[in-house]
XYZ file of C-alpha atoms in Angstrom:
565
model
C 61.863 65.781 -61.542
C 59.040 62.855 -60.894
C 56.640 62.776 -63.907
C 52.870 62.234 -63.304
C 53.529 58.100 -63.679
C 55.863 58.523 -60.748
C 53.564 60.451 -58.596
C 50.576 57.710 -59.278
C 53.245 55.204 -58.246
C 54.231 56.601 -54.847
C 50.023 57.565 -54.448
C 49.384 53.695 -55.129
C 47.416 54.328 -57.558
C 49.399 52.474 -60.114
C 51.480 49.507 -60.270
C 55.562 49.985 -61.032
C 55.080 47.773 -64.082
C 52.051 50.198 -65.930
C 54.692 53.034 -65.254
C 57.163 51.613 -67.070
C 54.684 51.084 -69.829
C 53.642 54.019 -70.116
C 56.666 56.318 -69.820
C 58.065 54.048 -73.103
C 54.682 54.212 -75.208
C 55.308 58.101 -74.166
C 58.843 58.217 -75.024
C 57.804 56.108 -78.458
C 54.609 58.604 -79.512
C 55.081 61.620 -78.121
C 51.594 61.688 -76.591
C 51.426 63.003 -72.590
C 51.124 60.351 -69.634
C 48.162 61.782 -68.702
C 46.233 60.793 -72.057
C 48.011 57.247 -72.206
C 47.073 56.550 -68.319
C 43.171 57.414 -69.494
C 43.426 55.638 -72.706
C 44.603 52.172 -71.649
C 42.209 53.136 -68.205
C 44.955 51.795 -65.977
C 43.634 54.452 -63.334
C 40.153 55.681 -62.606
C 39.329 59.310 -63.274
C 38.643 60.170 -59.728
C 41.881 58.587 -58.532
C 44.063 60.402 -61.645
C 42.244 63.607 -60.061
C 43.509 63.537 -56.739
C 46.613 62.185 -57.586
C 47.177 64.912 -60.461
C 46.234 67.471 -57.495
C 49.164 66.148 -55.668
C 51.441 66.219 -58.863
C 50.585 69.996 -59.498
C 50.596 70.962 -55.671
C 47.196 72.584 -56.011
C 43.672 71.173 -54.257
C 40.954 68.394 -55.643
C 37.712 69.697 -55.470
C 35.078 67.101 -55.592
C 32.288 69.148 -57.475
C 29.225 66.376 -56.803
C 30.061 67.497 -52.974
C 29.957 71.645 -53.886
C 26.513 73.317 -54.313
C 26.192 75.729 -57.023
C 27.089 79.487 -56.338
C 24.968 82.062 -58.384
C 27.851 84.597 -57.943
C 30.754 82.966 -59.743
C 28.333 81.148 -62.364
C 27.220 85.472 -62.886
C 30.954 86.069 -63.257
C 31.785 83.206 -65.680
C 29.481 82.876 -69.295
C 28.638 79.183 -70.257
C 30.532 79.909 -73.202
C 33.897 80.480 -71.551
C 33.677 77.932 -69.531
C 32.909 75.253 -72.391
C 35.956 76.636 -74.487
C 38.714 76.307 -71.524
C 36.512 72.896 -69.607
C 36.839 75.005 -66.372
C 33.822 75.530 -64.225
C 32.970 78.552 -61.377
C 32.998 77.397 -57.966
C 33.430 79.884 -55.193
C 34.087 83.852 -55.635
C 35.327 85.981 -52.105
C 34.431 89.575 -53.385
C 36.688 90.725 -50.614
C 39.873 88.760 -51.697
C 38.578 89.592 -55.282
C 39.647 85.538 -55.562
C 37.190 83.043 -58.065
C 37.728 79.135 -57.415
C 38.056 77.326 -60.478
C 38.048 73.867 -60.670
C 40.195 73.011 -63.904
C 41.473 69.652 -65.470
C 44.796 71.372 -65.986
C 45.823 73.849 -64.018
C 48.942 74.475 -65.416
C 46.527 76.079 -68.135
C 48.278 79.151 -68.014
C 46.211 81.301 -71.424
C 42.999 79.628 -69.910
C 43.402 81.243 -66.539
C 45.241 84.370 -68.017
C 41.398 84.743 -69.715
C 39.731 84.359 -67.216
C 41.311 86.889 -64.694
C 40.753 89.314 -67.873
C 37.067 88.902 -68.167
C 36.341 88.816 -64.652
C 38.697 90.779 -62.942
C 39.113 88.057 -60.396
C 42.399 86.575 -58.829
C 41.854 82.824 -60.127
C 43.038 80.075 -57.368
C 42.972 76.706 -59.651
C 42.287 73.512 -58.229
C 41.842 70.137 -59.963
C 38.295 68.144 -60.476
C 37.532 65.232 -63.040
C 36.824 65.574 -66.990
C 33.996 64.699 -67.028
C 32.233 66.014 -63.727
C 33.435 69.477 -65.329
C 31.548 68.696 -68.605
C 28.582 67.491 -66.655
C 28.602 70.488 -64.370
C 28.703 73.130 -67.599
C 25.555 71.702 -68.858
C 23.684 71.084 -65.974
C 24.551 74.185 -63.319
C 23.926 76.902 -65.842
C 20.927 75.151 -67.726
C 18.846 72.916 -65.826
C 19.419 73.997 -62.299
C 18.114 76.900 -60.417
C 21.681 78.559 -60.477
C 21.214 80.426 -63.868
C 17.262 81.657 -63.060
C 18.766 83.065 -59.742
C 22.080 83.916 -60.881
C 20.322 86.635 -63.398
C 18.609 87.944 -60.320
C 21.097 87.793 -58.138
C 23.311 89.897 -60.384
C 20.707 92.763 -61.059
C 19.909 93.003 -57.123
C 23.721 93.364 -56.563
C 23.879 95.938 -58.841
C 21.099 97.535 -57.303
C 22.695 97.254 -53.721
C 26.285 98.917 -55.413
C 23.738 101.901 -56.495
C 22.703 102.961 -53.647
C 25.424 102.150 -50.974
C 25.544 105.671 -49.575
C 21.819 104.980 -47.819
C 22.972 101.767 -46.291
C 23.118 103.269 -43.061
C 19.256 103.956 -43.387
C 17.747 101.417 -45.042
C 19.752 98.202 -45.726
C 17.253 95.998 -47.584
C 14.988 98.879 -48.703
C 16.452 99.546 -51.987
C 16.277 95.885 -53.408
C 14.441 95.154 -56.057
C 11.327 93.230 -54.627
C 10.337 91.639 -58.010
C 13.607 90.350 -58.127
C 13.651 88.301 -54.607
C 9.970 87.492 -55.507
C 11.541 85.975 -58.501
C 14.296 84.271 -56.460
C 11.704 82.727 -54.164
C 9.828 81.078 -57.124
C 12.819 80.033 -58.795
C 13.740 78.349 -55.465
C 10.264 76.479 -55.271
C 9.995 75.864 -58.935
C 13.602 73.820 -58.473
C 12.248 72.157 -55.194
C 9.196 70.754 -57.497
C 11.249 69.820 -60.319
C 13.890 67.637 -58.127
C 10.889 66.569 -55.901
C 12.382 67.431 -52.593
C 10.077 67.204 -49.405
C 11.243 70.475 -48.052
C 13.422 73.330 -48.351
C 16.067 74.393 -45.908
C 17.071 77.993 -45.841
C 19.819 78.880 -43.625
C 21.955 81.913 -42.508
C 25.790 81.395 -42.277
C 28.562 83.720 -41.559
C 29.687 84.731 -44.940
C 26.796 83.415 -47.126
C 22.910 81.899 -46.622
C 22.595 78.331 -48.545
C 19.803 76.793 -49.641
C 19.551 72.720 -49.044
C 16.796 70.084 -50.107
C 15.811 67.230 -48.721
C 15.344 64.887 -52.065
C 13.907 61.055 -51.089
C 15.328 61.435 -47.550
C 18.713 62.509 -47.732
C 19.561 67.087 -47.129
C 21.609 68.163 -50.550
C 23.199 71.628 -50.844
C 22.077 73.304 -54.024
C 22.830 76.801 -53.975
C 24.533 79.077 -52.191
C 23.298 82.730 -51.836
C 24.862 86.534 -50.914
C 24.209 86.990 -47.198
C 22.897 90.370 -48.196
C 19.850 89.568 -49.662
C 19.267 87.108 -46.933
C 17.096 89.137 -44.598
C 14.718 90.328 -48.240
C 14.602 86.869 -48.635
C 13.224 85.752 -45.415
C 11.171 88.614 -45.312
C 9.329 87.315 -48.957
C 8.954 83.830 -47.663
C 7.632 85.570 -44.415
C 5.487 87.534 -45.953
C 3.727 85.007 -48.536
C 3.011 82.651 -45.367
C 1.119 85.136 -42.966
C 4.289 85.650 -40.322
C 5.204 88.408 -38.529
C 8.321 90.080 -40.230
C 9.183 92.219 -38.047
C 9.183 89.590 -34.820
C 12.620 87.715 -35.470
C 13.080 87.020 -31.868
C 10.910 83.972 -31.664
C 9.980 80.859 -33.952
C 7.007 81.226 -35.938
C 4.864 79.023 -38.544
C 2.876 79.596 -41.145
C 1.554 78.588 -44.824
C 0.975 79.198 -48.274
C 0.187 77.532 -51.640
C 2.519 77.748 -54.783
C 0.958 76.377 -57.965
C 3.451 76.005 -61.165
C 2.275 74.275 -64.145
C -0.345 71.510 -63.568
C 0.925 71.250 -59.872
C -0.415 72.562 -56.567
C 1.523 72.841 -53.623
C 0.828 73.898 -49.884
C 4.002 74.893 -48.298
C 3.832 74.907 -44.530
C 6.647 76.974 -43.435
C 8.646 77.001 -39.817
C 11.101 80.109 -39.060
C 13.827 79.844 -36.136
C 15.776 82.833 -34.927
C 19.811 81.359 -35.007
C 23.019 82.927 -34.382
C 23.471 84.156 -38.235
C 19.963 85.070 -38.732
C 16.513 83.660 -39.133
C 16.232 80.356 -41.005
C 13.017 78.949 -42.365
C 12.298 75.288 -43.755
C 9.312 74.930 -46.320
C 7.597 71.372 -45.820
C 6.312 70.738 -49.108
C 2.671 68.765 -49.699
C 1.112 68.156 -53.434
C -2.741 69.093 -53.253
C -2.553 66.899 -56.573
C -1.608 63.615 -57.565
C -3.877 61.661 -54.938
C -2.712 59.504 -51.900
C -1.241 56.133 -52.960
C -2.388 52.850 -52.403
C -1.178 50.012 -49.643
C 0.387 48.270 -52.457
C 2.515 51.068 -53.614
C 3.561 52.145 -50.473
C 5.273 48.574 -50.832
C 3.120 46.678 -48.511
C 2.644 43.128 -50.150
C 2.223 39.595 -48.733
C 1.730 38.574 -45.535
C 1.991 41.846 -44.353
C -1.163 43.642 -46.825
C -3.308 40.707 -45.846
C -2.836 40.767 -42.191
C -3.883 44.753 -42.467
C -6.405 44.302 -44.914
C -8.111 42.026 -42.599
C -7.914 44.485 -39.786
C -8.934 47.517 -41.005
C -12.042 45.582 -42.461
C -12.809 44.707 -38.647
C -15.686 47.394 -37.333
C -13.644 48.119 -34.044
C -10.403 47.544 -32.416
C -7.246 49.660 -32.344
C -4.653 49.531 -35.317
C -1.193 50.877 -34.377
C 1.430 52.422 -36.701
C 4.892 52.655 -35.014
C 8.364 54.707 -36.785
C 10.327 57.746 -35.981
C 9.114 61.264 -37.275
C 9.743 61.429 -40.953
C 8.676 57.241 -41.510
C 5.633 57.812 -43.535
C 3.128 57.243 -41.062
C 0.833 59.435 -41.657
C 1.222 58.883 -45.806
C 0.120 55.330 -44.545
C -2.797 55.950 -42.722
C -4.097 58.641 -45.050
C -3.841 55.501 -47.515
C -5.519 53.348 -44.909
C -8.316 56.112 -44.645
C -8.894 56.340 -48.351
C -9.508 53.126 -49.119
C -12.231 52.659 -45.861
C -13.736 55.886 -46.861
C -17.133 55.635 -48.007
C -20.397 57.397 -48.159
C -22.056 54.796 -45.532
C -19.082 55.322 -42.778
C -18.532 58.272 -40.716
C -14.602 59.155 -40.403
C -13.386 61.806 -37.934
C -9.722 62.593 -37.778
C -7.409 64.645 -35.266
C -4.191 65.307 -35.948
C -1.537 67.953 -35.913
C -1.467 68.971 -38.060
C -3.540 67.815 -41.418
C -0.985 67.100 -44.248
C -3.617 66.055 -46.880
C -7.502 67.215 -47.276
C -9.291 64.292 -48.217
C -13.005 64.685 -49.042
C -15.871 63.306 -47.517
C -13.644 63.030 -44.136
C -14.088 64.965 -41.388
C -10.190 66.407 -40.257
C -10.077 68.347 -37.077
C -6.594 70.693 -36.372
C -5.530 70.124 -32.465
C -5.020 73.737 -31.139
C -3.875 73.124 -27.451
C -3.702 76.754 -26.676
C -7.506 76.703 -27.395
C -8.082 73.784 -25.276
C -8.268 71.553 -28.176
C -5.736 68.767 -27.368
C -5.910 64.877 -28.812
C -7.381 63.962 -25.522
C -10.268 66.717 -25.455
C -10.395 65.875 -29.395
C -11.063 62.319 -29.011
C -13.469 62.934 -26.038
C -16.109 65.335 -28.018
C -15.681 62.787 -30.797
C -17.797 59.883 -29.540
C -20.469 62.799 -29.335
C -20.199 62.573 -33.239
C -21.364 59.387 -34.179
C -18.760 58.186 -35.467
C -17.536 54.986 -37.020
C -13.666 55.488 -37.786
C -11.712 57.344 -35.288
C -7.985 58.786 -36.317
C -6.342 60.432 -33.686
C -2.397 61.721 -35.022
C -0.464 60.214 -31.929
C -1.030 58.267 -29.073
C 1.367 60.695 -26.377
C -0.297 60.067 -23.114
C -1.933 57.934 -20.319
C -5.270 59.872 -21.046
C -5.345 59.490 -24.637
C -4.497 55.982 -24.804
C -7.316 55.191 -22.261
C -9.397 57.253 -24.411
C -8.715 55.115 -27.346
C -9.064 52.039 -25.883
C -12.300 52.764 -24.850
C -13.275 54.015 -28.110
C -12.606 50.946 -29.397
C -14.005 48.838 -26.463
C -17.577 50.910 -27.649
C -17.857 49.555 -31.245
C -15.145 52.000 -32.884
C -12.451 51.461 -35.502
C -9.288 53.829 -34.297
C -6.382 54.113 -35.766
C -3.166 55.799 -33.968
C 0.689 56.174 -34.270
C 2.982 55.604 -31.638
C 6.873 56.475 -31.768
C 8.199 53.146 -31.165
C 11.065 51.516 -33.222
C 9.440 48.091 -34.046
C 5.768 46.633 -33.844
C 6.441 44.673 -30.542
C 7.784 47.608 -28.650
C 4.524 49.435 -29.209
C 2.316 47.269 -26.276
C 5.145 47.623 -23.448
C 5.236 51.039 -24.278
C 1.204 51.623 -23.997
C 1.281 49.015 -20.620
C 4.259 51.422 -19.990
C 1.963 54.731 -20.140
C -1.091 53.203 -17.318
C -3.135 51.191 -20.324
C -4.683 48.256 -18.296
C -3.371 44.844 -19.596
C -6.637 43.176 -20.154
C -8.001 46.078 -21.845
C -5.230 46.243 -24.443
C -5.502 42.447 -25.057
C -9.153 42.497 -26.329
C -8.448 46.169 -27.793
C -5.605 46.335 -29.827
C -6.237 44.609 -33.405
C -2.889 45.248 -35.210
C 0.425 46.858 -35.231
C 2.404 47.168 -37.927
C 5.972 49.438 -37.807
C 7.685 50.792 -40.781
C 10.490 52.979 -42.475
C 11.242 54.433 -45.873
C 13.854 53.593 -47.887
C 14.963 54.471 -50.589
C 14.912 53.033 -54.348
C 17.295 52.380 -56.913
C 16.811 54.373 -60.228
C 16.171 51.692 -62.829
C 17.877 53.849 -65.760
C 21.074 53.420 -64.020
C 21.041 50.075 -62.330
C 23.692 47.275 -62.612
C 23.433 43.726 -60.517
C 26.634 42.461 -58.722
C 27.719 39.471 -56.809
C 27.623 40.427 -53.414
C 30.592 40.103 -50.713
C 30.282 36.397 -49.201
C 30.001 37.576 -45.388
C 27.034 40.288 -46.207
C 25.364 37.369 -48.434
C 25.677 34.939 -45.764
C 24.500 37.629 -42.806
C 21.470 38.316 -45.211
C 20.759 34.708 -45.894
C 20.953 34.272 -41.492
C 18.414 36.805 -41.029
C 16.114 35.797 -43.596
C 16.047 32.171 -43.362
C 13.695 30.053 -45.307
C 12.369 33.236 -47.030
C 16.070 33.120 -49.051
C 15.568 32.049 -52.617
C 17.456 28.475 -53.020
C 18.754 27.142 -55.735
C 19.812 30.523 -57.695
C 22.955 32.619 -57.562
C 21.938 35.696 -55.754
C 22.375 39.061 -57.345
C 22.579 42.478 -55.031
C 21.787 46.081 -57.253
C 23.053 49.332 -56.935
C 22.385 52.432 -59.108
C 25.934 54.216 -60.896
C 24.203 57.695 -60.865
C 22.972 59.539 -63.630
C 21.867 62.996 -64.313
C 18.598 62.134 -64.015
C 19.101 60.731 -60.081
C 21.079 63.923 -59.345
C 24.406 60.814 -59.438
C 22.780 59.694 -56.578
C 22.052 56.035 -57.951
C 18.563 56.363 -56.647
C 15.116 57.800 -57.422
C 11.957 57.877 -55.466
C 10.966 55.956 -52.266
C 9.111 52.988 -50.837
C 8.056 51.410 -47.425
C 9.287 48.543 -45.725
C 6.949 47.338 -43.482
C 6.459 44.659 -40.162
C 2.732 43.343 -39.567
C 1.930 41.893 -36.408
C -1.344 40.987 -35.502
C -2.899 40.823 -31.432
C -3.858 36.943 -31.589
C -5.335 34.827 -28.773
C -1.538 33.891 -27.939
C -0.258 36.937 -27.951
C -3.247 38.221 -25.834
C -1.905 35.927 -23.215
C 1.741 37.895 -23.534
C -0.034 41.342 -23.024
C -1.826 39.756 -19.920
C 1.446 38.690 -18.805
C 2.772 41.842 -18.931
C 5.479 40.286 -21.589
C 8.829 41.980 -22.745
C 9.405 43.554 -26.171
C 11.895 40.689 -27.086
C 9.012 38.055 -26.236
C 6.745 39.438 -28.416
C 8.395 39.914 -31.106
C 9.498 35.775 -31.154
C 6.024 34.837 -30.817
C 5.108 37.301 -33.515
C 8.103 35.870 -35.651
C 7.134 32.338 -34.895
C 3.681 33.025 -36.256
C 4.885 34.351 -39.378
C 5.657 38.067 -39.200
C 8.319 39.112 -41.769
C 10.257 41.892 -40.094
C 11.297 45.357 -40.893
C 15.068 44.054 -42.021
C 13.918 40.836 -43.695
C 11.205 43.374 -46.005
C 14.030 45.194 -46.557
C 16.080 42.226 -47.329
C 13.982 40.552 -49.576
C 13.468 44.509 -51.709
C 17.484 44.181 -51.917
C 17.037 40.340 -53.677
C 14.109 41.829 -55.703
C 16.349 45.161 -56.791
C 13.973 47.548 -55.244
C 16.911 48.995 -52.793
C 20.154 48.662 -51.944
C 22.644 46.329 -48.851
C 23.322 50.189 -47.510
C 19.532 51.804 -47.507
C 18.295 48.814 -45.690
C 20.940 48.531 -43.026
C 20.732 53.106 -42.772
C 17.311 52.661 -41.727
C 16.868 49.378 -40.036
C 19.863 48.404 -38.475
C 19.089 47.955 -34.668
């Protein structure tokens, strides 16, 4: 019969001549293959996993990829899962079958156990050492899986009493302090792992909940699909919805404070095939809005706006896709020009932050209020600073040129992918040539990426052909005469094992000057633009990115996610 060496041979995992090794040093000591393969660290641990998954015939289970299920963390104590180093994954009440992810599932008293205290078939499957360990201490202490698990359990038991008036009232007989208490421990998490929004969604055998942490959706927690409707209900309630009305999409809002922290949720519901889902946008009242500079503007770049917005009229231009930070950017913009001698009016839909002393104005198109209309009462105002949310028509683009044209500073956002696609795009919508050439001040374009968590950061030489493609595009802004290091985070507990932690900006800058005035006049492509813009000096969105990767902001693979063409 082929012993584990053998199988890690065949798998490729390890070479013919390590084998041999280590079926003599187990022949000499006595000790398993498995514990001589780990202590000489002639395989990884993820690659013994898998391949120990194939030895055993049973399935790898990569636990960094599985959210966290309240139910089979309920049916499993801390404690017995620390003795045997097996962790809950999955239950199916209907099977009566628990998933347990196991080291060694040949464990035959460990899983003998555990079918005794829960009553549960157990299906074993392999995961790594120390992603077990790491999963014991986090899932049932730091996470929201314990909080709701406790909940969970008692509304459960509160749906088993009373299953003879299902017919009547599904939902009425569940505790509501205890799905109030699953909503809050659902926010409370959100805060903790500062996630941008919450994502709660009906599927067919469960509802799970997902975050959107620095960019990127993560499944957390997974969640009975009976309590689903109670729980939609609560979040539909504390927002001002209709509960009843599950036919069509609704929105509302509410504020959650915890601790020193206040948050306004606005909240979105959509009637799909398994039920209504709702996502949560979260925005801190507290904590300020940040400068330019942290946003990650620097340089060039900062100066070239800096100069601009200290203009008293023209247009300045920020271009991205939805989710880019562009409105984080002007509210920063808007801070910093906000004084007691300057009126500021704002439109936009719809306002994220409240900042004082500056006039913010909600479109409501169904009350006539539209950016156009908006923008059209607001030179009755007296205004200095215009901000109108988006630039989404002929009309409000002439509207804003004129503004301008009349001794106004406006600032706009246009859904363009670079700075020099944002003037073809505005000729594009009816703007007259010569009145964007004497109008428009500045564009800049930008994206977010996201940063490397300094606790867990390591340097390495890069591959030659990425170095080289990275030198090509950023020319003589590479840094000579040093070996170049690239940096990538390992993952932590801390960054969730993502290897990152927070976000920043990269930015392009591209001021209108006298040349490029002459382009707009011309009616110029995109593509000529941009190599004027370039030839005068504009770092673009890759090379920003480029030189964060040199400077260990970000990493090769954030950069090229969000600004390769």
């Amino acid at each position: 019969m082929p012993t584990l060496s053998d199988i890690l041979v065949s798998q490729g995992s390890l070479t013919a001549e390590k084998a041999k090794l280590v079926k003599l040093t187990q022949i000499q000591t006595g000790t398993p293959e498995e514990d001589i393969i780990t202590q000489k660290e002639f395989v990884n641990e993820t690659l013994l996993a898998q391949d120990k998954a194939v030895y055993f015939n049973v399935p790898y289970i990569d636990l960094s990829q599985i959210p966290a299920s309240p139910e089979a963390l309920a049916l499993l104590s801390q404690d017995v899962a620390d003795r045997f180093k097996v962790f809950p994954v999955s239950i199916d009440k209907g099977g009566k079958k628990l998933v347990l992810a196991m080291t060694d599932p040949l464990n035959l008293s460990a899983i003998d156990f555990v079918e005794k205290k829960t009553g549960y078939h157990v299906k074993a499957s392999v995961a790594e050492a120390s992603k077990i360990k790491e999963f014991i201490e986090t899932k049932y202490a730091q996470s929201l899986s314990k909080e709701v698990t406790e909940a969970v359990f008692e509304v459960a038991a509160t749906r088993d009493e009373v299953k003879s008036f299902e017919a009547g009232s599904k939902f009425g007989f569940i505790k509501e302090e205890k799905i109030a208490e699953i909503v809050s421990h659902i926010l409370e998490f959100a805060i903790r792992a500062r996630a941008s929004d919450i994502h709660i969604e009906a599927q067919e055998k469960s509802t799970r909940v997902r975050y959107r942490i620095d960019g990127i959706l993560q499944e957390k927690l997974t969640i009975p699909k009976e309590i689903h409707d109670s729980l939609i209900s609560r979040i539909k309630i504390l927002s001002g919805m209709k509960i009843d009305e599950k036919r069509v999409p609704q929105d509302g809002r509410f504020n959650f404070k915890v601790a020193d922290q206040d948050i306004d949720l606005r909240v979105s519901s959509l009637p799909t095939s398994w039920g209504e889902k709702i996502v949560m946008r979260l925005l801190k009242k507290t904590g300020g809005v940040p400068s330019l500079a942290e946003l990650g503007l620097r340089g060039r770049g900062l100066k070239n706006l800096e100069d601009s917005i200290l203009r008293p009229h023209g247009i300045i231009l920020i271009c991205g896709p939805t989710g880019s930070g562009k409105t984080t950017t002007l509210y920063s913009i808007i801070s910093k020009i906000n004084t007691s001698k300057v009126n500021i009016v704002t439109l936009e839909d719809p306002i994220e932050y409240k900042i004082a002393g500056v006039n913010q104005v909600q479109i409501n198109p169904a009350a006539g209020l539209t950016f156009a209309s908006g923008l059209r009462s607001f030179l009755r105002q007296d205004p200095n600073i215009i901000l109108v949310g988006e630039i989404r028509d002929q009309e409000t683009a002439d509207l804003a040129i004129q503004a301008s044209l009349t001794g106004h500073l406006v600032f706009s956002t246009l859904h363009t992918n670079d700075a020099s696609g944002a003037l073809p795009r505005l000729l594009d919508m009816g703007a007259e040539p010569y009145l964007l050439a004497s109008s428009v001040t500045a564009i800049m374009a930008q994206r977010v990426i996201r940063k490397i968590h300094d606790k867990c950061k390591t340097a390495f030489t890069p591959d030659a052909k990425i170095a080289e493609e990275v030198k090509a595009n950023l020319g003589n802004l590479w840094p000579s005469g040093k070996d170049v290091k690239f940096y990538k985070g390992t993952g932590d507990a801390e960054c969730g094992n993502s290897g990152y932690y927070g976000r920043v900006g990269i930015y392009e800058v591209m001021p209108v000057t006298e040349k490029m005035s002459k382009l707009i006049l011309e009616r110029a492509s995109s593509a000529d633009i941009e190599k004027l813009a370039r030839d005068e000096g504009m770092i673009t969105l890759k090379q920003d990115g480029y030189l964060k990767v040199l400077e260990g902001i970000t990493s090769i693979e954030e950069v090229l996610r969000v600004a390769q063409e």
